[in-house]
Short mmCIF file of C-alpha atoms and ligand atoms in Angstrom, two decimals:
data_model
loop_
_atom_site.label_atom_id
_atom_site.label_comp_id
_atom_site.label_asym_id
_atom_site.label_seq_id
_atom_site.Cartn_x
_atom_site.Cartn_y
_atom_site.Cartn_z
CA UNK A 1 115.57 -32.95 8.05
CA UNK A 2 118.33 -35.50 7.81
CA UNK A 3 118.35 -35.64 11.58
CA UNK A 4 114.66 -36.42 11.68
CA UNK A 5 115.23 -39.71 9.92
CA UNK A 6 117.57 -40.71 12.68
CA UNK A 7 115.23 -39.74 15.49
CA UNK A 8 113.22 -42.31 17.27
CA UNK A 9 110.77 -42.12 20.05
CA UNK A 10 111.54 -43.76 23.32
CA UNK A 11 108.92 -43.56 25.95
CA UNK A 12 109.92 -46.66 27.86
CA UNK A 13 111.96 -46.11 30.95
CA UNK A 14 114.19 -48.13 33.17
CA UNK A 15 111.81 -51.07 33.15
CA UNK A 16 112.05 -51.20 29.39
CA UNK A 17 115.80 -51.52 29.60
CA UNK A 18 115.57 -54.15 32.30
CA UNK A 19 113.13 -56.20 30.24
CA UNK A 20 115.31 -55.83 27.19
CA UNK A 21 112.53 -53.95 25.38
CA UNK A 22 114.74 -51.00 24.54
CA UNK A 23 117.53 -51.47 22.07
CA UNK A 24 120.72 -49.75 23.15
CA UNK A 25 121.07 -46.46 21.32
CA UNK A 26 123.87 -46.06 18.85
CA UNK A 27 126.71 -43.66 19.60
CA UNK A 28 125.99 -40.25 18.14
CA UNK A 29 122.34 -41.07 17.42
CA UNK A 30 120.01 -38.11 17.85
CA UNK A 31 116.91 -39.03 19.75
CA UNK A 32 113.57 -37.41 20.18
CA UNK A 33 112.61 -34.90 22.78
CA UNK A 34 110.30 -37.38 24.47
CA UNK A 35 113.21 -39.48 25.67
CA UNK A 36 112.68 -40.55 29.23
CA UNK A 37 114.71 -43.69 29.34
CA UNK A 38 118.00 -44.32 31.03
CA UNK A 39 120.30 -47.25 31.48
CA UNK A 40 120.72 -49.60 34.36
CA UNK A 41 124.04 -48.13 35.35
CA UNK A 42 125.66 -44.74 35.70
CA UNK A 43 124.20 -41.78 33.84
CA UNK A 44 125.68 -38.37 33.10
CA UNK A 45 123.98 -35.49 31.31
CA UNK A 46 124.98 -31.91 30.73
CA UNK A 47 123.81 -28.80 28.95
CA UNK A 48 124.59 -27.97 25.35
CA UNK A 49 127.04 -29.40 22.87
CA UNK A 50 130.06 -28.66 25.02
CA UNK A 51 128.57 -31.33 27.27
CA UNK A 52 129.80 -34.11 24.98
CA UNK A 53 133.47 -33.65 25.90
CA UNK A 54 132.57 -32.94 29.52
CA UNK A 55 130.46 -36.10 29.73
CA UNK A 56 133.35 -38.20 28.37
CA UNK A 57 135.59 -36.99 31.18
CA UNK A 58 132.85 -37.60 33.74
CA UNK A 59 132.22 -41.05 32.30
CA UNK A 60 135.85 -42.06 32.85
CA UNK A 61 135.21 -41.54 36.55
CA UNK A 62 131.79 -43.23 36.62
CA UNK A 63 132.90 -46.18 34.53
CA UNK A 64 135.69 -46.98 36.95
CA UNK A 65 133.19 -47.03 39.80
CA UNK A 66 134.00 -43.49 40.91
CA UNK A 67 131.58 -41.14 42.63
CA UNK A 68 129.08 -38.85 40.96
CA UNK A 69 130.71 -35.97 42.85
CA UNK A 70 134.14 -36.64 41.31
CA UNK A 71 132.49 -37.12 37.91
CA UNK A 72 130.63 -33.79 37.87
CA UNK A 73 133.73 -31.92 38.95
CA UNK A 74 136.06 -33.60 36.46
CA UNK A 75 133.51 -33.28 33.67
CA UNK A 76 132.91 -29.55 33.76
CA UNK A 77 136.61 -28.81 34.29
CA UNK A 78 137.03 -29.79 30.64
CA UNK A 79 134.68 -26.98 29.60
CA UNK A 80 136.22 -24.52 32.03
CA UNK A 81 139.67 -25.19 30.56
CA UNK A 82 138.54 -24.78 26.94
CA UNK A 83 139.76 -21.32 25.99
CA UNK A 84 137.60 -21.33 22.86
CA UNK A 85 134.46 -21.49 25.01
CA UNK A 86 133.05 -17.97 25.39
CA UNK A 87 130.47 -18.75 28.04
CA UNK A 88 132.30 -20.92 30.58
CA UNK A 89 135.66 -20.58 32.31
CA UNK A 90 138.74 -18.62 31.40
CA UNK A 91 137.76 -18.05 27.76
CA UNK A 92 134.48 -16.49 28.89
CA UNK A 93 133.14 -13.09 27.88
CA UNK A 94 133.62 -10.14 30.24
CA UNK A 95 131.14 -7.85 31.92
CA UNK A 96 130.55 -4.37 30.50
CA UNK A 97 133.62 -3.08 32.39
CA UNK A 98 135.89 -5.71 30.82
CA UNK A 99 136.14 -8.12 33.78
CA UNK A 100 135.61 -11.86 33.30
CA UNK A 101 133.80 -12.89 36.47
CA UNK A 102 133.09 -16.57 36.93
CA UNK A 103 130.32 -18.32 38.88
CA UNK A 104 130.10 -22.00 39.80
CA UNK A 105 128.61 -24.44 42.27
CA UNK A 106 128.59 -28.11 43.15
CA UNK A 107 126.26 -30.28 45.26
CA UNK A 108 126.48 -33.91 46.33
CA UNK A 109 124.31 -36.78 47.54
CA UNK A 110 124.62 -35.73 51.17
CA UNK A 111 123.24 -32.27 50.34
CA UNK A 112 126.67 -30.79 50.89
CA UNK A 113 127.18 -27.83 48.61
CA UNK A 114 129.73 -25.19 47.71
CA UNK A 115 129.51 -22.13 45.55
CA UNK A 116 131.71 -19.37 44.25
CA UNK A 117 130.65 -16.14 42.59
CA UNK A 118 132.26 -13.14 40.96
CA UNK A 119 135.64 -14.91 40.80
CA UNK A 120 138.31 -13.42 38.58
CA UNK A 121 141.48 -14.93 37.16
CA UNK A 122 141.24 -18.42 38.65
CA UNK A 123 141.32 -21.47 36.39
CA UNK A 124 138.73 -23.79 37.81
CA UNK A 125 135.79 -22.20 39.64
CA UNK A 126 134.02 -25.55 40.08
CA UNK A 127 136.98 -26.89 42.05
CA UNK A 128 137.07 -23.71 44.13
CA UNK A 129 133.36 -24.33 44.87
CA UNK A 130 134.19 -27.89 45.91
CA UNK A 131 137.03 -26.68 48.14
CA UNK A 132 134.63 -24.21 49.80
CA UNK A 133 132.25 -27.11 50.39
CA UNK A 134 134.90 -29.43 51.79
CA UNK A 135 137.32 -27.12 53.56
CA UNK A 136 135.26 -24.30 55.01
CA UNK A 137 132.13 -24.00 57.11
CA UNK A 138 130.54 -21.86 54.42
CA UNK A 139 128.54 -22.58 51.29
CA UNK A 140 129.36 -19.50 49.27
CA UNK A 141 132.34 -17.17 48.82
CA UNK A 142 132.42 -14.31 46.32
CA UNK A 143 134.80 -11.77 44.83
CA UNK A 144 138.08 -10.87 46.49
CA UNK A 145 137.46 -13.17 49.44
CA UNK A 146 136.83 -16.11 47.14
CA UNK A 147 139.97 -15.32 45.20
CA UNK A 148 142.08 -15.06 48.35
CA UNK A 149 140.73 -18.44 49.46
CA UNK A 150 141.51 -19.96 46.05
CA UNK A 151 145.07 -18.63 46.12
CA UNK A 152 145.54 -19.92 49.65
CA UNK A 153 144.43 -23.34 48.40
CA UNK A 154 147.00 -23.24 45.59
CA UNK A 155 144.66 -22.75 42.63
CA UNK A 156 146.28 -21.61 39.39
CA UNK A 157 145.79 -18.07 38.16
CA UNK A 158 145.29 -16.73 34.66
CA UNK A 159 145.05 -13.24 33.25
CA UNK A 160 141.59 -12.61 31.86
CA UNK A 161 140.18 -11.63 29.48
CA UNK A 162 142.45 -13.73 27.28
CA UNK A 163 143.74 -11.72 24.27
CA UNK A 164 141.10 -12.96 21.79
CA UNK A 165 138.30 -12.07 24.19
CA UNK A 166 139.87 -8.70 24.95
CA UNK A 167 139.81 -7.92 21.23
CA UNK A 168 136.12 -8.89 21.01
CA UNK A 169 135.38 -6.75 24.05
CA UNK A 170 137.16 -3.71 22.56
CA UNK A 171 135.11 -4.07 19.39
CA UNK A 172 131.88 -4.37 21.37
CA UNK A 173 132.81 -1.34 23.46
CA UNK A 174 133.52 0.80 20.42
CA UNK A 175 130.20 -0.23 18.87
CA UNK A 176 128.20 0.27 22.09
CA UNK A 177 129.05 3.72 23.35
CA UNK A 178 126.15 3.74 25.72
CA UNK A 179 127.62 1.16 28.10
CA UNK A 180 125.24 1.97 30.88
CA UNK A 181 122.15 1.12 28.98
CA UNK A 182 120.47 -2.05 30.25
CA UNK A 183 122.39 -5.20 29.26
CA UNK A 184 120.57 -6.67 26.30
CA UNK A 185 118.33 -9.70 26.92
CA UNK A 186 119.47 -11.90 24.11
CA UNK A 187 119.76 -15.65 24.22
CA UNK A 188 122.93 -15.51 22.11
CA UNK A 189 125.10 -13.90 24.77
CA UNK A 190 125.14 -16.40 27.62
CA UNK A 191 125.47 -20.13 28.29
CA UNK A 192 126.49 -22.45 31.07
CA UNK A 193 127.51 -26.01 31.59
CA UNK A 194 125.30 -27.70 34.13
CA UNK A 195 126.01 -31.39 34.72
CA UNK A 196 124.12 -34.08 36.64
CA UNK A 197 125.36 -37.59 37.35
CA UNK A 198 124.15 -40.81 38.92
CA UNK A 199 126.87 -43.23 39.97
CA UNK A 200 126.91 -46.99 40.43
CA UNK A 201 126.07 -46.60 44.11
CA UNK A 202 122.84 -44.82 43.15
CA UNK A 203 124.12 -41.46 44.36
CA UNK A 204 123.44 -38.19 42.59
CA UNK A 205 125.59 -35.05 42.29
CA UNK A 206 125.58 -31.95 40.14
CA UNK A 207 127.77 -29.04 39.08
CA UNK A 208 127.24 -25.78 37.26
CA UNK A 209 129.78 -23.26 35.92
CA UNK A 210 129.61 -20.15 33.74
CA UNK A 211 131.06 -16.76 32.89
CA UNK A 212 127.45 -15.57 32.88
CA UNK A 213 125.73 -12.96 30.78
CA UNK A 214 128.20 -11.27 28.41
CA UNK A 215 128.48 -7.51 29.09
CA UNK A 216 126.44 -7.82 32.27
CA UNK A 217 126.73 -5.08 34.90
CA UNK A 218 129.87 -5.39 37.00
CA UNK A 219 128.97 -7.33 40.14
CA UNK A 220 126.06 -9.25 38.62
CA UNK A 221 125.52 -12.84 39.76
CA UNK A 222 123.20 -15.10 37.83
CA UNK A 223 121.53 -18.32 38.86
CA UNK A 224 124.55 -20.55 38.28
CA UNK A 225 126.26 -20.13 41.68
CA UNK A 226 122.94 -20.10 43.56
CA UNK A 227 122.06 -23.43 45.10
CA UNK A 228 118.40 -24.08 44.31
CA UNK A 229 118.42 -21.83 41.24
CA UNK A 230 121.17 -23.07 38.88
CA UNK A 231 121.53 -26.44 40.58
CA UNK A 232 119.83 -28.58 43.19
CA UNK A 233 120.34 -32.16 44.31
CA UNK A 234 118.29 -34.20 46.74
CA UNK A 235 119.55 -37.74 46.76
CA UNK A 236 116.17 -39.10 47.88
CA UNK A 237 114.46 -37.67 44.83
CA UNK A 238 116.60 -36.37 41.98
CA UNK A 239 118.69 -33.53 40.70
CA UNK A 240 118.19 -30.60 38.34
CA UNK A 241 120.22 -27.84 36.76
CA UNK A 242 119.47 -24.83 34.61
CA UNK A 243 120.81 -22.74 31.80
CA UNK A 244 119.43 -19.56 30.32
CA UNK A 245 118.60 -16.14 31.69
CA UNK A 246 119.65 -16.43 35.34
CA UNK A 247 117.42 -13.63 36.57
CA UNK A 248 114.31 -15.54 35.44
CA UNK A 249 115.56 -18.83 36.90
CA UNK A 250 116.30 -17.24 40.29
CA UNK A 251 112.77 -15.79 40.43
CA UNK A 252 111.25 -19.26 40.69
CA UNK A 253 114.16 -20.98 42.50
CA UNK A 254 114.22 -23.04 39.33
CA UNK A 255 116.26 -26.18 40.02
CA UNK A 256 114.78 -26.58 43.48
CA UNK A 257 111.32 -26.28 41.98
CA UNK A 258 112.09 -29.06 39.49
CA UNK A 259 113.33 -31.38 42.25
CA UNK A 260 110.31 -30.63 44.44
CA UNK A 261 107.98 -31.41 41.53
CA UNK A 262 109.75 -34.76 41.10
CA UNK A 263 109.25 -35.33 44.84
CA UNK A 264 105.52 -34.88 44.21
CA UNK A 265 105.68 -37.70 41.68
CA UNK A 266 106.14 -35.87 38.39
CA UNK A 267 108.62 -37.34 35.92
CA UNK A 268 111.84 -35.40 35.18
CA UNK A 269 110.35 -34.20 31.87
CA UNK A 270 107.06 -33.10 33.44
CA UNK A 271 108.88 -31.37 36.29
CA UNK A 272 111.07 -29.41 33.86
CA UNK A 273 108.03 -28.46 31.78
CA UNK A 274 106.11 -27.24 34.81
CA UNK A 275 109.04 -25.14 36.01
CA UNK A 276 109.35 -23.55 32.55
CA UNK A 277 105.60 -22.86 32.54
CA UNK A 278 105.98 -21.15 35.89
CA UNK A 279 108.74 -18.94 34.48
CA UNK A 280 106.51 -18.08 31.54
CA UNK A 281 103.62 -17.21 33.85
CA UNK A 282 105.83 -14.81 35.84
CA UNK A 283 107.07 -12.82 32.84
CA UNK A 284 104.95 -10.47 30.78
CA UNK A 285 107.67 -10.12 28.15
CA UNK A 286 109.41 -13.25 26.94
CA UNK A 287 111.45 -11.54 24.22
CA UNK A 288 114.87 -13.18 24.13
CA UNK A 289 114.13 -14.95 27.39
CA UNK A 290 115.43 -18.47 27.06
CA UNK A 291 115.47 -20.75 30.12
CA UNK A 292 116.09 -24.47 30.11
CA UNK A 293 116.08 -27.20 32.74
CA UNK A 294 117.67 -30.63 32.86
CA UNK A 295 116.68 -33.24 35.43
CA UNK A 296 117.39 -36.79 36.50
CA UNK A 297 115.50 -38.79 39.08
CA UNK A 298 116.75 -41.35 41.56
CA UNK A 299 116.02 -44.15 39.06
CA UNK A 300 118.11 -42.59 36.33
CA UNK A 301 115.20 -41.29 34.24
CA UNK A 302 116.15 -38.00 32.60
CA UNK A 303 114.15 -35.10 31.18
CA UNK A 304 114.43 -31.53 29.99
CA UNK A 305 112.33 -28.60 28.81
CA UNK A 306 112.95 -25.06 27.58
CA UNK A 307 111.00 -21.87 26.93
CA UNK A 308 112.07 -21.69 23.27
CA UNK A 309 113.29 -24.28 20.82
CA UNK A 310 117.01 -24.80 20.32
CA UNK A 311 118.11 -26.22 23.65
CA UNK A 312 119.80 -29.60 23.64
CA UNK A 313 121.85 -31.61 26.06
CA UNK A 314 124.53 -34.28 26.02
CA UNK A 315 123.67 -37.64 27.53
CA UNK A 316 125.86 -40.64 28.27
CA UNK A 317 124.71 -43.98 29.63
CA UNK A 318 125.91 -47.54 29.19
CA UNK A 319 123.94 -47.74 25.96
CA UNK A 320 123.99 -44.22 24.55
CA UNK A 321 126.24 -41.28 23.91
CA UNK A 322 124.95 -38.24 22.07
CA UNK A 323 122.82 -35.14 22.00
CA UNK A 324 119.13 -34.97 22.87
CA UNK A 325 116.85 -32.15 21.71
CA UNK A 326 114.75 -30.69 24.51
CA UNK A 327 111.01 -30.15 24.11
CA UNK A 328 109.96 -26.50 24.29
CA UNK A 329 106.99 -24.23 24.88
CA UNK A 330 107.35 -21.94 21.86
CA UNK A 331 109.40 -21.30 18.73
CA UNK A 332 111.64 -18.30 18.18
N1 LIG B 1 122.39 -18.97 33.58
C1 LIG B 1 123.56 -18.23 33.18
C2 LIG B 1 123.51 -16.89 33.83
O1 LIG B 1 122.46 -16.28 33.91
C3 LIG B 1 123.70 -18.08 31.72
C4 LIG B 1 123.24 -19.23 30.87
O2 LIG B 1 123.16 -20.36 31.30
O3 LIG B 1 122.92 -19.02 29.70
O4 LIG B 1 124.55 -16.40 34.21
#
């Protein structure tokens, strides 16, 4: 309720800023889900609350005139390095066999992209994805091959699961004797950081990194390392990323769909809503099935939408730093 008092509706976009019609937002202010404005400068946005710290790191790059590509890598590395984060990076939850397998990807304004999946014991999957993009002729490496490449490139290693996570896993295992039952579809047991940025040159890039669905089957990949599902960037149009149940996002090539809808003239918010509606139309049972999209267009307008309530994202522009609640199709 308290938050509601601080919400305000902003429907004006870039033009509003340019004409001075929009007052700069105050740091930490919570704004309404119909936000479609942006600033006349760099923009960075990322999924969930952990996006605040990640955005700050990305902003350091953008504010100094750095590239969106450097910003989206530096930003999500903060989340990957946070050992208290149970859904991204080295502090992530394991699969049902006790392995923490990490997925990440990155894409830039020239449609270059790199992706890594099923990576174990390496500190920064997003940087491995970038190295794959920049140093190999491939887009995607997975598993042992990806790890060998990362080691060859000098990436740091870490033993996972970290002790705290191992303890949680042991408890889960003792309470879930039937380990080979289907992994539970439950929005509480997965998250991702997806980040999108627009730099001062007008270029877009994005990144996405996760430990995926906790207690997933060994070998499972979600949407996050899949270009077009967890992330897509087309510098002529816009960029989008996803969080939520990867299997549902892959089914509609989610982030690509959002970008293509923006190409057809839909706003970032409309494009995210239409992609979510498509997911809904393809699933008979939506129990526990949360999926959320974030998007930015070439002009810096941003938008989001989710199946259920509860999704929010961190946004930073010249005039605003804070969380934005996403509009949604239905309530839990
Ligand atoms: N999309 C991720 C996955 O399916 C999880 C999430 O973002 O919640 O692995």
